[in-house]
Coordinates of C-alpha atoms and ligand atoms in Angstrom, one line a residue:
X1 CA 0.7 5.6 -15.4
X2 CA 2.2 7.6 -17.8
X3 CA -0.7 8.6 -19.8
X4 CA -2.1 11.3 -17.2
X5 CA 2.2 11.6 -15.5
X6 CA 2.8 15.1 -17.2
X7 CA -0.9 16.4 -17.1
X8 CA 0.2 18.7 -14.9
X9 CA -4.0 20.4 -14.5
X10 CA -4.9 16.6 -13.8
X11 CA -2.7 16.5 -10.8
X12 CA -3.2 20.8 -9.3
X13 CA -6.9 20.5 -9.7
X14 CA -9.4 18.8 -6.4
X15 CA -6.2 19.7 -3.8
X16 CA -9.2 22.4 -1.9
X17 CA -10.6 19.3 -0.3
X18 CA -10.3 15.4 -0.4
X19 CA -10.8 12.7 -1.3
X20 CA -11.3 14.2 -4.7
X21 CA -11.4 12.2 -8.2
X22 CA -10.8 14.5 -10.5
X23 CA -11.0 13.6 -14.4
X24 CA -9.7 15.0 -17.9
X25 CA -12.0 14.4 -20.8
X26 CA -9.5 15.0 -23.1
X27 CA -7.4 12.1 -21.8
X28 CA -10.0 9.9 -22.2
X29 CA -11.1 11.0 -25.8
X30 CA -7.8 10.5 -26.9
X31 CA -8.4 6.4 -25.2
X32 CA -11.5 6.4 -27.0
X33 CA -9.4 7.2 -30.5
X34 CA -6.0 5.1 -29.9
X35 CA -8.7 2.1 -29.6
X36 CA -10.7 2.5 -32.3
X37 CA -8.0 3.2 -34.7
X38 CA -6.4 0.0 -33.4
X39 CA -9.4 -1.3 -34.0
X40 CA -10.5 -0.1 -36.9
X41 CA -13.6 -1.4 -38.4
X42 CA -14.9 -2.1 -35.0
X43 CA -17.9 -1.1 -33.6
X44 CA -17.0 0.8 -29.9
X45 CA -19.4 1.0 -27.2
X46 CA -18.3 2.3 -24.5
X47 CA -18.3 0.3 -20.9
X48 CA -20.5 3.0 -19.6
X49 CA -20.9 1.8 -15.9
X50 CA -16.4 2.7 -15.3
X51 CA -17.4 6.4 -15.6
X52 CA -20.8 7.6 -16.3
X53 CA -20.0 10.9 -15.3
X54 CA -22.1 13.0 -18.5
X55 CA -19.1 15.5 -19.6
X56 CA -17.5 12.2 -20.6
X57 CA -20.6 11.0 -22.0
X58 CA -21.3 14.3 -24.0
X59 CA -17.4 14.1 -25.4
X60 CA -17.5 10.7 -26.8
X61 CA -20.8 10.9 -28.8
X62 CA -19.0 14.0 -30.6
X63 CA -16.1 11.7 -31.2
X64 CA -18.7 9.0 -32.3
X65 CA -18.3 6.5 -30.2
X66 CA -21.3 3.6 -29.1
X67 CA -22.5 2.4 -26.2
X68 CA -22.6 -0.7 -23.2
X69 CA -25.4 -0.2 -20.4
X70 CA -25.9 -2.0 -18.4
X71 CA -29.8 -0.1 -16.7
X72 CA -31.8 2.6 -17.2
X73 CA -30.2 5.1 -15.3
X74 CA -27.0 4.5 -17.5
X75 CA -29.4 4.7 -20.9
X76 CA -30.8 7.6 -19.2
X77 CA -27.2 9.1 -19.3
X78 CA -25.9 8.5 -22.5
X79 CA -28.8 9.7 -24.6
X80 CA -28.8 13.2 -22.3
X81 CA -25.2 13.1 -23.8
X82 CA -26.7 13.0 -27.5
X83 CA -26.1 9.4 -28.1
X84 CA -28.5 8.2 -30.3
X85 CA -31.0 5.0 -28.9
X86 CA -29.0 3.0 -31.8
X87 CA -26.3 3.0 -30.7
X88 CA -26.8 1.8 -27.1
X89 CA -26.9 -1.6 -26.5
X90 CA -27.4 -3.5 -23.3
X91 CA -25.5 -5.6 -22.9
X92 CA -26.0 -7.6 -19.0
X93 CA -27.5 -10.8 -19.4
X94 CA -29.7 -10.2 -16.5
X95 CA -33.2 -7.3 -16.3
X96 CA -35.8 -6.9 -14.8
X97 CA -38.5 -7.2 -17.3
X98 CA -39.1 -3.7 -16.5
X99 CA -35.7 -2.6 -17.2
X100 CA -35.9 -5.2 -20.5
X101 CA -39.7 -2.2 -21.6
X102 CA -38.6 0.2 -20.2
X103 CA -34.7 0.6 -23.1
X104 CA -37.3 -0.3 -25.6
X105 CA -39.7 2.5 -25.2
X106 CA -36.6 4.7 -25.4
X107 CA -35.2 3.0 -28.5
X108 CA -32.8 0.5 -27.6
X109 CA -32.8 -2.6 -29.7
X110 CA -30.1 -4.9 -28.7
X111 CA -29.6 -6.6 -25.9
X112 CA -28.0 -9.5 -24.2
X113 CA -29.1 -12.5 -22.5
X114 CA -27.2 -15.5 -21.9
X115 CA -30.6 -18.3 -20.0
X116 CA -34.1 -19.2 -21.7
X117 CA -35.8 -17.2 -18.9
X118 CA -33.7 -13.6 -19.8
X119 CA -34.9 -14.6 -23.1
X120 CA -38.7 -15.0 -22.9
X121 CA -38.4 -11.5 -21.2
X122 CA -37.1 -10.0 -24.3
X123 CA -39.2 -11.7 -26.2
X124 CA -42.5 -10.2 -24.3
X125 CA -40.6 -7.0 -23.5
X126 CA -39.1 -5.8 -26.2
X127 CA -40.5 -7.8 -29.3
X128 CA -38.3 -8.4 -32.6
X129 CA -35.3 -7.1 -31.4
X130 CA -31.9 -8.3 -32.1
X131 CA -30.2 -10.6 -29.5
X132 CA -26.7 -11.3 -28.9
X133 CA -26.3 -14.6 -26.8
X134 CA -23.5 -14.9 -23.9
X135 CA -21.4 -17.7 -23.3
X136 CA -18.7 -18.5 -21.1
X137 CA -15.8 -17.2 -21.5
X138 CA -12.3 -18.4 -19.6
X139 CA -11.4 -15.4 -17.5
X140 CA -7.3 -16.9 -17.3
X141 CA -5.1 -13.8 -17.1
X142 CA -7.8 -11.2 -16.0
X143 CA -6.5 -9.1 -12.8
X144 CA -10.1 -8.6 -12.2
X145 CA -11.3 -12.1 -13.7
X146 CA -15.4 -12.7 -14.4
X147 CA -15.9 -16.1 -12.8
X148 CA -18.7 -18.5 -14.0
X149 CA -21.2 -15.6 -12.9
X150 CA -22.0 -14.6 -17.3
X151 CA -22.7 -17.1 -20.2
X152 CA -23.8 -20.1 -21.6
X153 CA -22.1 -23.5 -22.4
X154 CA -21.9 -23.0 -26.1
X155 CA -24.0 -25.6 -27.4
X156 CA -26.9 -23.7 -25.8
X157 CA -26.5 -20.7 -27.1
X158 CA -26.7 -21.9 -30.9
X159 CA -30.5 -23.8 -29.1
X160 CA -31.3 -20.7 -27.5
X161 CA -30.5 -18.5 -31.1
X162 CA -32.5 -20.8 -32.6
X163 CA -35.7 -20.2 -30.0
X164 CA -34.6 -16.7 -30.5
X165 CA -35.4 -16.8 -34.7
X166 CA -38.8 -18.7 -34.3
X167 CA -39.9 -16.3 -31.2
X168 CA -39.8 -13.0 -33.9
X169 CA -35.7 -11.7 -32.6
X170 CA -33.4 -11.1 -34.6
X171 CA -30.4 -13.6 -33.8
X172 CA -27.3 -11.3 -34.3
X173 CA -24.7 -13.0 -32.6
X174 CA -22.2 -13.8 -29.6
X175 CA -20.7 -11.8 -27.3
X176 CA -18.5 -13.0 -24.3
X177 CA -16.2 -11.1 -22.2
X178 CA -12.1 -12.3 -20.8
X179 CA -12.0 -10.9 -17.1
X180 CA -11.1 -6.9 -16.9
X181 CA -8.0 -6.3 -17.1
X182 CA -6.6 -8.4 -19.2
X183 CA -3.3 -8.8 -19.1
X184 CA -2.3 -11.3 -21.9
X185 CA -4.1 -10.4 -26.3
X186 CA -4.2 -14.4 -27.4
X187 CA -6.8 -14.9 -24.3
X188 CA -9.7 -13.6 -26.9
X189 CA -8.7 -16.7 -29.3
X190 CA -10.8 -19.6 -26.8
X191 CA -13.7 -17.9 -27.2
X192 CA -13.1 -16.2 -30.6
X193 CA -13.0 -20.5 -31.6
X194 CA -16.3 -20.7 -29.8
X195 CA -17.8 -17.7 -31.4
X196 CA -16.9 -19.2 -35.2
X197 CA -18.6 -22.6 -34.3
X198 CA -21.7 -21.5 -32.7
X199 CA -22.2 -19.4 -36.3
X200 CA -21.2 -22.4 -38.3
X201 CA -23.7 -23.9 -36.1
X202 CA -26.5 -22.4 -36.8
X203 CA -25.7 -21.3 -41.0
X204 CA -26.8 -25.4 -41.1
X205 CA -29.7 -24.1 -39.4
X206 CA -30.5 -21.3 -42.1
X207 CA -29.9 -18.5 -39.3
X208 CA -26.7 -17.1 -40.4
X209 CA -25.7 -14.5 -37.6
X210 CA -23.7 -11.6 -38.0
X211 CA -22.2 -9.8 -34.7
X212 CA -18.5 -10.7 -32.9
X213 CA -19.1 -9.5 -29.7
X214 CA -15.8 -9.3 -27.7
X215 CA -16.2 -7.4 -24.5
X216 CA -14.4 -5.1 -22.4
X217 CA -11.1 -6.5 -20.7
X218 CA -8.6 -4.2 -22.9
X219 CA -5.9 -3.1 -19.9
X220 CA -4.0 -0.3 -18.7
X221 CA -0.4 0.2 -17.1
X222 CA -0.9 0.8 -13.4
X223 CA 2.2 0.3 -12.0
X224 CA 3.7 -2.0 -14.7
X225 CA 3.7 -1.6 -18.4
X226 CA 1.4 -4.2 -20.1
X227 CA 1.4 -4.8 -24.1
X228 CA -0.2 -1.6 -26.7
X229 CA -3.3 -2.3 -28.0
X230 CA -2.3 -3.0 -31.0
X231 CA -1.9 -6.5 -29.6
X232 CA -4.7 -6.7 -28.7
X233 CA -6.5 -5.8 -32.4
X234 CA -3.7 -7.4 -33.7
X235 CA -4.1 -10.7 -31.9
X236 CA -7.9 -10.8 -31.8
X237 CA -7.8 -10.0 -35.6
X238 CA -5.7 -12.8 -36.6
X239 CA -7.9 -15.5 -34.9
X240 CA -11.1 -13.9 -36.7
X241 CA -9.1 -15.3 -39.5
X242 CA -8.1 -18.4 -38.4
X243 CA -11.4 -19.2 -36.8
X244 CA -13.8 -17.7 -39.5
X245 CA -11.6 -17.2 -42.6
X246 CA -13.6 -14.7 -45.6
X247 CA -16.5 -14.9 -44.5
X248 CA -15.6 -12.2 -41.0
X249 CA -18.2 -11.0 -38.7
X250 CA -18.8 -7.7 -37.6
X251 CA -16.5 -6.9 -34.5
X252 CA -17.6 -5.4 -31.4
X253 CA -16.0 -4.2 -28.4
X254 CA -16.5 -2.8 -25.1
X255 CA -13.8 -1.3 -23.6
X256 CA -14.6 0.5 -19.9
X257 CA -10.9 0.9 -18.1
X258 CA -9.2 1.4 -20.7
X259 CA -10.8 4.4 -22.1
X260 CA -11.6 6.0 -18.4
X261 CA -9.1 4.4 -16.6
X262 CA -6.3 7.1 -17.8
X263 CA -9.1 9.9 -17.7
X264 CA -8.3 9.9 -13.4
X265 CA -6.5 10.8 -10.3
X266 CA -8.0 10.3 -6.5
X267 CA -6.5 13.3 -4.7
X268 CA -6.2 12.1 -1.2
X269 CA -5.5 13.0 1.5
X270 CA -2.4 11.4 4.7
X271 CA -4.2 10.6 8.2
X272 CA -2.1 9.6 10.0
X273 CA 1.3 7.7 9.9
X274 CA 1.4 5.1 12.5
X275 CA 4.5 2.1 14.1
X276 CA 2.2 -0.4 15.6
X277 CA 5.8 -0.5 18.4
X278 CA 8.8 1.1 17.8
X279 CA 10.9 -0.2 15.7
X280 CA 7.9 -1.7 13.9
X281 CA 8.7 -1.5 9.7
X282 CA 6.9 -0.8 7.5
X283 CA 4.7 2.2 8.8
X284 CA 1.4 2.1 8.1
X285 CA 0.2 5.2 6.5
X286 CA -4.2 6.1 6.6
X287 CA -5.6 7.5 3.7
X288 CA -8.6 9.8 3.3
X289 CA -9.7 7.4 1.0
X290 CA -10.2 3.3 0.4
X291 CA -11.5 0.5 -0.1
X292 CA -15.4 2.1 0.9
X293 CA -14.3 5.7 -0.4
X294 CA -14.0 4.2 -4.7
X295 CA -11.2 1.7 -4.1
X296 CA -12.7 -1.1 -4.3
X297 CA -10.8 -2.5 -6.5
X298 CA -8.0 -3.3 -4.4
X299 CA -9.6 -6.1 -2.9
X300 CA -7.0 -9.5 -2.9
X301 CA -5.1 -6.2 -4.1
X302 CA -5.9 -7.2 -7.7
X303 CA -5.7 -3.8 -9.5
X304 CA -2.4 -2.0 -8.1
X305 CA -2.6 1.7 -8.6
X306 CA 0.4 3.8 -8.8
X307 CA 1.3 6.4 -6.1
X308 CA 2.9 9.5 -6.7
X309 CA 3.3 12.4 -3.2
X310 CA 4.9 15.9 -4.3
X311 CA 8.7 15.4 -3.6
X312 CA 11.7 13.3 -3.8
X313 CA 14.0 12.1 -0.9
X314 CA 14.9 8.9 0.4
X315 CA 11.1 6.8 0.8
X316 CA 10.7 3.0 2.3
X317 CA 7.9 0.9 3.2
X318 CA 4.4 1.0 3.5
X319 CA 0.9 -0.8 5.1
X320 CA -1.8 1.6 2.6
X321 CA -4.6 1.3 4.4
X322 CA -8.7 3.5 4.3
X323 CA -9.8 5.7 6.5
X324 CA -12.4 3.9 7.9
X325 CA -13.5 1.4 11.5
X326 CA -13.8 -1.7 9.0
X327 CA -10.3 -3.7 9.4
X328 CA -11.1 -4.7 5.6
X329 CA -10.3 -1.0 5.0
X330 CA -6.8 -1.8 4.2
X331 CA -5.4 -1.8 0.8
X332 CA -2.0 -3.0 0.4
X333 CA -0.1 -5.7 2.7
X334 CA 1.5 -7.1 0.5
X335 CA 2.6 -5.6 -2.5
X336 CA 5.3 -3.5 -2.0
X337 CA 4.6 0.4 -1.9
X338 CA 7.0 2.4 -0.8
X339 CA 6.6 6.5 0.1
X340 CA 8.9 9.5 1.9
X341 CA 10.0 8.6 4.9
X342 CA 9.2 12.0 6.7
X343 CA 5.9 12.0 5.6
X344 CA 3.5 13.1 7.8
X345 CA 0.0 13.4 8.3
X346 CA -2.3 16.3 5.4
X347 CA 0.3 15.5 2.7
X348 CA -1.8 15.6 -0.7
X349 CA -0.6 11.4 -2.1
X350 CA -2.1 10.9 -6.3
X351 CA -3.7 8.1 -6.6
X352 CA -3.2 8.1 -11.1
X353 CA -5.0 6.3 -13.5
X354 CA -8.0 6.2 -11.5
X355 CA -10.2 7.1 -13.6
X356 CA -12.7 4.0 -14.1
X357 CA -14.3 1.5 -11.6
X358 CA -13.6 4.1 -8.5
X359 CA -16.4 7.1 -8.3
X360 CA -19.4 4.7 -8.6
X361 CA -17.9 2.2 -6.8
X362 CA -17.8 3.8 -3.7
X363 CA -20.3 3.8 -0.4
X364 CA -22.8 6.4 -0.1
X365 CA -22.0 7.0 3.6
X366 CA -20.7 4.7 5.2
X367 CA -18.7 5.7 9.0
X368 CA -20.7 9.2 7.6
X369 CA -17.9 9.6 4.7
X370 CA -20.1 11.3 1.9
X371 CA -19.4 9.6 -1.6
X372 CA -16.2 9.6 -3.7
X373 CA -16.6 13.8 -4.9
X374 CA -15.4 13.4 -8.9
X375 CA -14.5 17.8 -10.3
X376 CA -14.9 17.0 -14.4
X377 CA -11.9 19.7 -15.7
X378 CA -13.3 22.6 -17.9
Ligands
PLP1 C1 -17.7 -4.4 -17.1 C2 -18.1 -4.1 -18.4 C3 -17.2 -4.3 -20.2 C4 -16.0 -3.4 -19.6 O1 -15.6 -4.0 -19.2 P1 -13.4 -3.7 -19.2 O2 -12.5 -4.5 -18.4 O3 -13.6 -2.2 -18.1 O4 -13.3 -3.0 -20.0 C5 -17.5 -4.3 -21.7 N1 -18.4 -5.4 -21.4 C6 -19.4 -5.6 -20.8 C7 -20.6 -6.9 -20.7 C8 -19.1 -5.4 -18.8 O5 -19.6 -6.2 -17.5

């Protein structure tokens, strides 16, 4: 990950006690500025779940970022960081009634939903609020796909938006999410076409939608390059032009990974280098962080982080595993990874691009291991 490879401080801090995630807020702010520039005019809502560290949120507030939140704690963190409730969108389509009421009491007025039951809750606990209906989207091409858990079919979205209007809510727009670490800029277009159809259908019923929330999914280069963010913006704006013509909706995006991932380096130590027989290849390398300590996205080897060691020298293939007693705690056994031939216990390995979906995913005490410690650079 080139964004962090030359950030000296990021590589040196936190070495006293591993594992440790080191976050450089300046890198996250630069990523925000990059994506906000590419999507000029769009509302950029950082998906807080990617990394909710307070100094990171404060820097993003100061830079003008808005936020996508998924629950009470995230709302509180954003407000404490100085965000205005008007800058928060409660984008999770499945919420407890109490949590909707809590958000409403704190001034949040934008809510997502994808079913009639959820709409009922919003009518009751957040009367008059603006709503975005989430439609099903294909996440083909995403390294971390989202399946059918969220979203409804377009016909249902159109009907539910009519219900929303009748029941005193503000039918604001349509939302979708094409899956995380989505490598293909053209994968937004089918959902943009769907949204345009819903806008048109509702116009015929006298309801004018105004917001298109194109979600997150913008990728970062872990071990392989990805298309520049401008390609994603170009592709999305071109699709908006094709499907909405002159009446462009106001665009909202919700990047999480793109902003947070490059800002983090996870420092880990080798616990053991082992062979299963004297002439076995490859070696097994057990680290002090694994699937349960924050590297959940290594499931199915979906996210393949770039590793960095302090020295060069000849390298050979390894299987990488975490420290716990669970046999699913293997990071990579199919993806090719090479580490120095003389790698030994105690050595530090840095996992680059680890700022998103790591610390928040780590278990609270499996095998007695503490949650992943985060250090934010001053
Ligand atoms: C998680 C999430 C995002 C962020 O996705 P990334 O792939 O990290 O950009 C955006 N929107 C919603 C609704 C989400 O749940």
